[in-house]
Short mmCIF file of C-alpha atoms and ligand atoms in Angstrom, two decimals:
data_model
loop_
_atom_site.label_atom_id
_atom_site.label_comp_id
_atom_site.label_asym_id
_atom_site.label_seq_id
_atom_site.Cartn_x
_atom_site.Cartn_y
_atom_site.Cartn_z
CA MET B 280 227.41 37.53 -30.90
CA LEU B 281 230.43 35.95 -31.12
CA VAL B 282 230.71 31.91 -30.15
CA SER B 283 233.40 29.60 -29.76
CA PRO B 284 233.22 26.38 -28.48
CA SER B 285 234.86 24.32 -26.81
CA VAL B 286 236.19 21.40 -28.31
CA LEU B 287 236.52 19.87 -24.62
CA SER B 288 232.81 19.30 -24.00
CA SER B 289 232.82 17.40 -28.38
CA ASP B 290 233.21 13.62 -28.79
CA PHE B 291 236.98 12.79 -29.82
CA GLY B 292 235.69 9.98 -31.50
CA ILE B 293 233.57 11.80 -34.08
CA LEU B 294 236.08 15.10 -33.77
CA LYS B 295 236.67 16.32 -37.16
CA ASP B 296 232.78 15.60 -37.46
CA GLN B 297 232.05 17.75 -34.16
CA VAL B 298 234.54 20.18 -35.61
CA LEU B 299 232.30 20.44 -39.40
CA LYS B 300 229.50 20.83 -37.08
CA CYS B 301 230.35 23.65 -35.36
CA GLU B 302 231.60 25.17 -38.58
CA GLU B 303 228.15 24.43 -41.21
CA ALA B 304 227.18 26.34 -37.56
CA GLY B 305 228.90 29.45 -37.85
CA ALA B 306 230.86 29.17 -35.20
CA ASP B 307 233.62 32.10 -35.43
CA SER B 308 236.31 30.41 -33.73
CA LEU B 309 237.10 27.04 -32.01
CA HIS B 310 238.11 27.39 -28.27
CA LEU B 311 240.56 24.63 -27.43
CA ASP B 312 240.91 23.94 -23.82
CA VAL B 313 244.77 22.93 -23.13
CA MET B 314 246.05 21.54 -19.30
CA ASP B 315 249.10 20.50 -17.78
CA GLY B 316 248.07 18.92 -15.31
CA HIS B 317 250.44 21.03 -12.67
CA PHE B 318 248.55 24.68 -13.40
CA VAL B 319 245.11 22.87 -13.31
CA PRO B 320 244.01 19.60 -11.74
CA ASN B 321 243.20 17.78 -14.71
CA ILE B 322 245.61 17.32 -18.65
CA THR B 323 243.75 17.50 -21.08
CA PHE B 324 245.54 17.54 -25.28
CA GLY B 325 248.46 18.91 -26.95
CA PHE B 326 249.98 19.76 -29.75
CA ASP B 327 248.62 16.50 -32.20
CA ILE B 328 245.23 16.87 -31.25
CA ILE B 329 245.66 20.45 -32.07
CA LYS B 330 247.15 19.80 -35.57
CA THR B 331 244.08 16.95 -36.48
CA ILE B 332 241.93 20.36 -35.86
CA ARG B 333 244.09 22.53 -37.67
CA GLU B 334 243.07 20.42 -40.80
CA SER B 335 239.86 19.58 -40.54
CA THR B 336 238.70 23.33 -40.31
CA ARG B 337 240.22 26.81 -41.30
CA LEU B 338 238.33 28.10 -38.17
CA THR B 339 240.48 30.58 -35.87
CA LEU B 340 241.34 28.20 -33.24
CA GLU B 341 242.02 29.95 -30.22
CA SER B 342 244.63 27.84 -27.55
CA HIS B 343 243.54 28.47 -24.03
CA LEU B 344 247.07 27.42 -22.35
CA MET B 345 246.18 26.32 -18.17
CA ILE B 346 249.47 25.28 -18.22
CA ASP B 347 252.75 26.27 -15.68
CA ARG B 348 255.27 27.46 -18.85
CA PRO B 349 253.18 29.02 -21.51
CA ASP B 350 256.66 30.51 -22.42
CA LYS B 351 257.86 27.46 -23.04
CA TYR B 352 255.35 25.71 -25.40
CA TYR B 353 254.04 28.70 -27.47
CA GLN B 354 256.01 28.27 -30.56
CA LYS B 355 254.43 24.90 -31.25
CA PHE B 356 251.63 25.55 -30.22
CA LEU B 357 251.97 27.84 -32.73
CA GLU B 358 253.43 25.19 -35.53
CA SER B 359 250.80 23.21 -34.90
CA GLY B 360 248.61 25.47 -35.84
CA SER B 361 247.07 27.22 -33.31
CA ASP B 362 246.27 30.65 -34.32
CA ILE B 363 245.37 33.04 -30.99
CA MET B 364 247.68 31.93 -27.75
CA LEU B 365 245.14 32.96 -24.63
CA LEU B 366 247.57 33.33 -22.18
CA HIS B 367 247.09 33.50 -18.18
CA VAL B 368 247.67 36.37 -15.56
CA GLU B 369 248.46 33.03 -12.57
CA SER B 370 251.44 31.76 -14.99
CA PRO B 371 253.94 31.58 -13.06
CA MET B 372 256.31 33.14 -14.78
CA ASN B 373 257.00 36.68 -16.46
CA LEU B 374 254.06 37.42 -18.52
CA GLY B 375 255.23 40.97 -19.52
CA GLU B 376 258.86 39.52 -20.59
CA LEU B 377 256.33 36.61 -22.88
CA LEU B 378 254.50 39.35 -24.33
CA ALA B 379 256.92 41.34 -25.48
CA ARG B 380 258.75 38.63 -27.65
CA MET B 381 254.94 37.67 -28.98
CA LYS B 382 254.69 41.25 -30.37
CA LYS B 383 258.42 40.47 -31.30
CA ASP B 384 257.64 37.72 -33.46
CA GLY B 385 253.73 38.30 -34.68
CA SER B 386 252.42 36.01 -32.43
CA ARG B 387 248.26 36.63 -32.24
CA PHE B 388 247.53 36.29 -27.41
CA GLY B 389 244.65 36.84 -25.37
CA ILE B 390 244.98 37.45 -21.11
CA VAL B 391 243.01 35.81 -18.71
CA VAL B 392 242.03 36.47 -15.63
CA ASN B 393 240.69 33.41 -12.96
CA PRO B 394 237.78 33.98 -10.43
CA GLU B 395 239.63 34.78 -7.73
CA THR B 396 241.73 37.40 -9.86
CA PRO B 397 240.39 40.80 -9.81
CA VAL B 398 239.88 41.50 -13.71
CA GLU B 399 242.59 44.91 -13.21
CA HIS B 400 245.29 42.91 -13.18
CA ALA B 401 244.88 42.40 -16.75
CA PHE B 402 244.81 45.90 -17.55
CA PRO B 403 248.96 46.66 -17.65
CA PHE B 404 248.96 43.57 -20.83
CA LEU B 405 246.18 45.18 -22.94
CA GLU B 406 247.89 46.94 -25.27
CA GLY B 407 248.05 44.43 -28.81
CA ALA B 408 245.89 42.14 -27.07
CA GLU B 409 242.85 40.67 -29.43
CA ILE B 410 240.46 39.13 -26.51
CA LEU B 411 240.48 39.76 -22.91
CA LEU B 412 238.98 36.48 -21.32
CA VAL B 413 236.97 36.41 -17.97
CA MET B 414 236.73 33.08 -16.85
CA SER B 415 232.84 32.01 -14.93
CA VAL B 416 234.10 29.13 -13.63
CA HIS B 417 238.11 27.42 -12.04
CA PRO B 418 239.73 26.27 -15.06
CA GLY B 419 240.06 22.47 -14.81
CA PHE B 420 236.90 21.02 -15.90
CA SER B 421 233.49 21.56 -18.51
CA GLY B 422 230.71 21.33 -17.07
CA GLN B 423 230.81 23.69 -13.80
CA LYS B 424 228.39 26.33 -12.82
CA PHE B 425 229.18 29.95 -14.08
CA ILE B 426 230.37 32.48 -11.31
CA GLU B 427 227.73 35.27 -10.50
CA ASP B 428 230.93 37.76 -10.16
CA SER B 429 232.52 37.33 -13.14
CA LEU B 430 228.79 40.11 -14.46
CA VAL B 431 231.00 43.05 -12.36
CA LYS B 432 233.95 41.72 -14.04
CA LEU B 433 232.63 41.60 -17.32
CA LYS B 434 231.18 44.94 -17.24
CA GLU B 435 234.53 45.99 -15.38
CA ALA B 436 236.14 45.87 -18.12
CA LYS B 437 234.13 46.41 -20.87
CA SER B 438 234.14 50.48 -19.38
CA TYR B 439 237.86 50.00 -18.61
CA ILE B 440 238.45 49.27 -23.10
CA GLN B 441 235.87 51.97 -23.77
CA GLU B 442 237.08 54.30 -21.88
CA HIS B 443 241.62 53.95 -23.06
CA LYS B 444 239.36 52.93 -26.75
CA LEU B 445 241.10 50.11 -27.10
CA HIS B 446 239.91 46.83 -29.75
CA THR B 447 240.18 43.92 -27.43
CA LEU B 448 236.98 41.55 -27.29
CA LEU B 449 235.47 41.07 -24.50
CA GLU B 450 235.33 36.83 -24.60
CA ILE B 451 233.43 35.08 -21.17
CA ASP B 452 234.51 31.24 -20.55
CA GLY B 453 232.87 28.85 -17.91
CA GLY B 454 229.88 27.62 -17.40
CA ILE B 455 227.54 29.42 -20.11
CA ASN B 456 224.41 28.24 -21.46
CA ASN B 457 221.57 30.69 -23.55
CA VAL B 458 220.32 32.28 -19.69
CA THR B 459 224.12 32.90 -18.59
CA GLY B 460 224.93 33.83 -22.18
CA LYS B 461 221.99 35.84 -22.40
CA ARG B 462 223.35 36.95 -19.33
CA ALA B 463 227.00 37.57 -19.98
CA SER B 464 226.16 39.62 -23.77
CA GLU B 465 224.43 42.21 -21.55
CA ALA B 466 227.31 42.59 -18.95
CA GLY B 467 229.00 43.57 -22.60
CA ALA B 468 230.90 40.13 -23.66
CA ASP B 469 231.19 39.70 -26.87
CA ILE B 470 232.21 35.93 -27.59
CA LEU B 471 230.53 33.36 -25.58
CA VAL B 472 233.14 30.68 -25.31
CA SER B 473 230.96 27.42 -25.07
CA GLY B 474 231.78 23.69 -23.65
CA SER B 475 228.89 21.44 -22.11
CA TYR B 476 225.78 23.09 -23.52
CA VAL B 477 226.65 23.21 -26.75
CA PHE B 478 227.59 19.08 -26.97
CA SER B 479 224.60 17.95 -24.83
CA GLY B 480 222.20 18.92 -27.12
CA ASN B 481 222.17 20.06 -31.09
CA ILE B 482 225.16 21.26 -31.94
CA MET B 483 223.82 23.36 -34.82
CA GLU B 484 220.99 24.46 -32.66
CA ARG B 485 222.22 25.13 -29.56
CA ILE B 486 224.58 27.22 -31.58
CA SER B 487 222.79 29.25 -33.46
CA SER B 488 220.73 30.37 -30.47
CA LEU B 489 223.86 31.65 -28.63
CA LYS B 490 224.70 32.95 -31.78
CA ARG B 491 221.26 35.20 -31.64
CA LEU B 492 221.89 36.40 -27.36
C1 LIG H 116 237.29 25.13 -18.26
C2 LIG H 116 237.83 25.47 -19.31
C3 LIG H 116 236.24 25.48 -20.83
C4 LIG H 116 235.11 24.99 -20.19
C5 LIG H 116 233.80 25.42 -20.99
O1 LIG H 116 238.95 25.07 -17.83
O2 LIG H 116 238.57 26.21 -19.73
O3 LIG H 116 236.46 26.73 -21.18
O4 LIG H 116 235.47 23.27 -21.07
O5 LIG H 116 232.98 24.10 -20.65
P1 LIG H 116 231.44 24.46 -20.37
O6 LIG H 116 231.44 25.17 -20.91
O7 LIG H 116 230.98 23.43 -19.57
O8 LIG H 116 232.21 25.17 -18.60
ZN1 LIG H 117 238.85 27.60 -21.96
#
């Protein structure tokens, strides 16, 4: 199982140290939750923090853009050291146009669906997408309870990906621990994002336990 710890739940006072621990524990990437206070009712971090994280690790950085205008800012995220941009189908702008631009300049991307959005809404955008991220909580905050219906979405998405022979990896984000992570894995998830579970205990042990699922 691939694991992407969500840095939002880490201790920012010792950010570099926490990033190093994730790397040592075998994390496959780091998940960076960027929120703008418009798309979701919370504000987190932006370019400067991402630069700091970039300087601390060689791990792949995936930026989960919970912002109204990813089209306006994605280049600055790239310049800050993000490797993959995770884009919501619910973003209030033309996603098709943005993806055309990103494909043209070779930017890596994934597609995200919120709990209330049918997963089929992501299917038209999957060509060239490295990741399909199913949200298993309402975006905005870490530490929420896993939404069970997400498992059905994972199964549906997995069938579509296999039927269409896509290379897209299936990722799940929200309320993931060793119990929900196991169920997500059985439903077809390839990557587990986990915030509060990983950072509220022994980081190394928690990441290892998720990787073994
Ligand atoms: C929610 C974020 C998640 C969240 C995960 O808006 O996208 O990545 O921080 O945190 P946990 O694992 O605590 O649900
Ligand atoms: Zn996230």
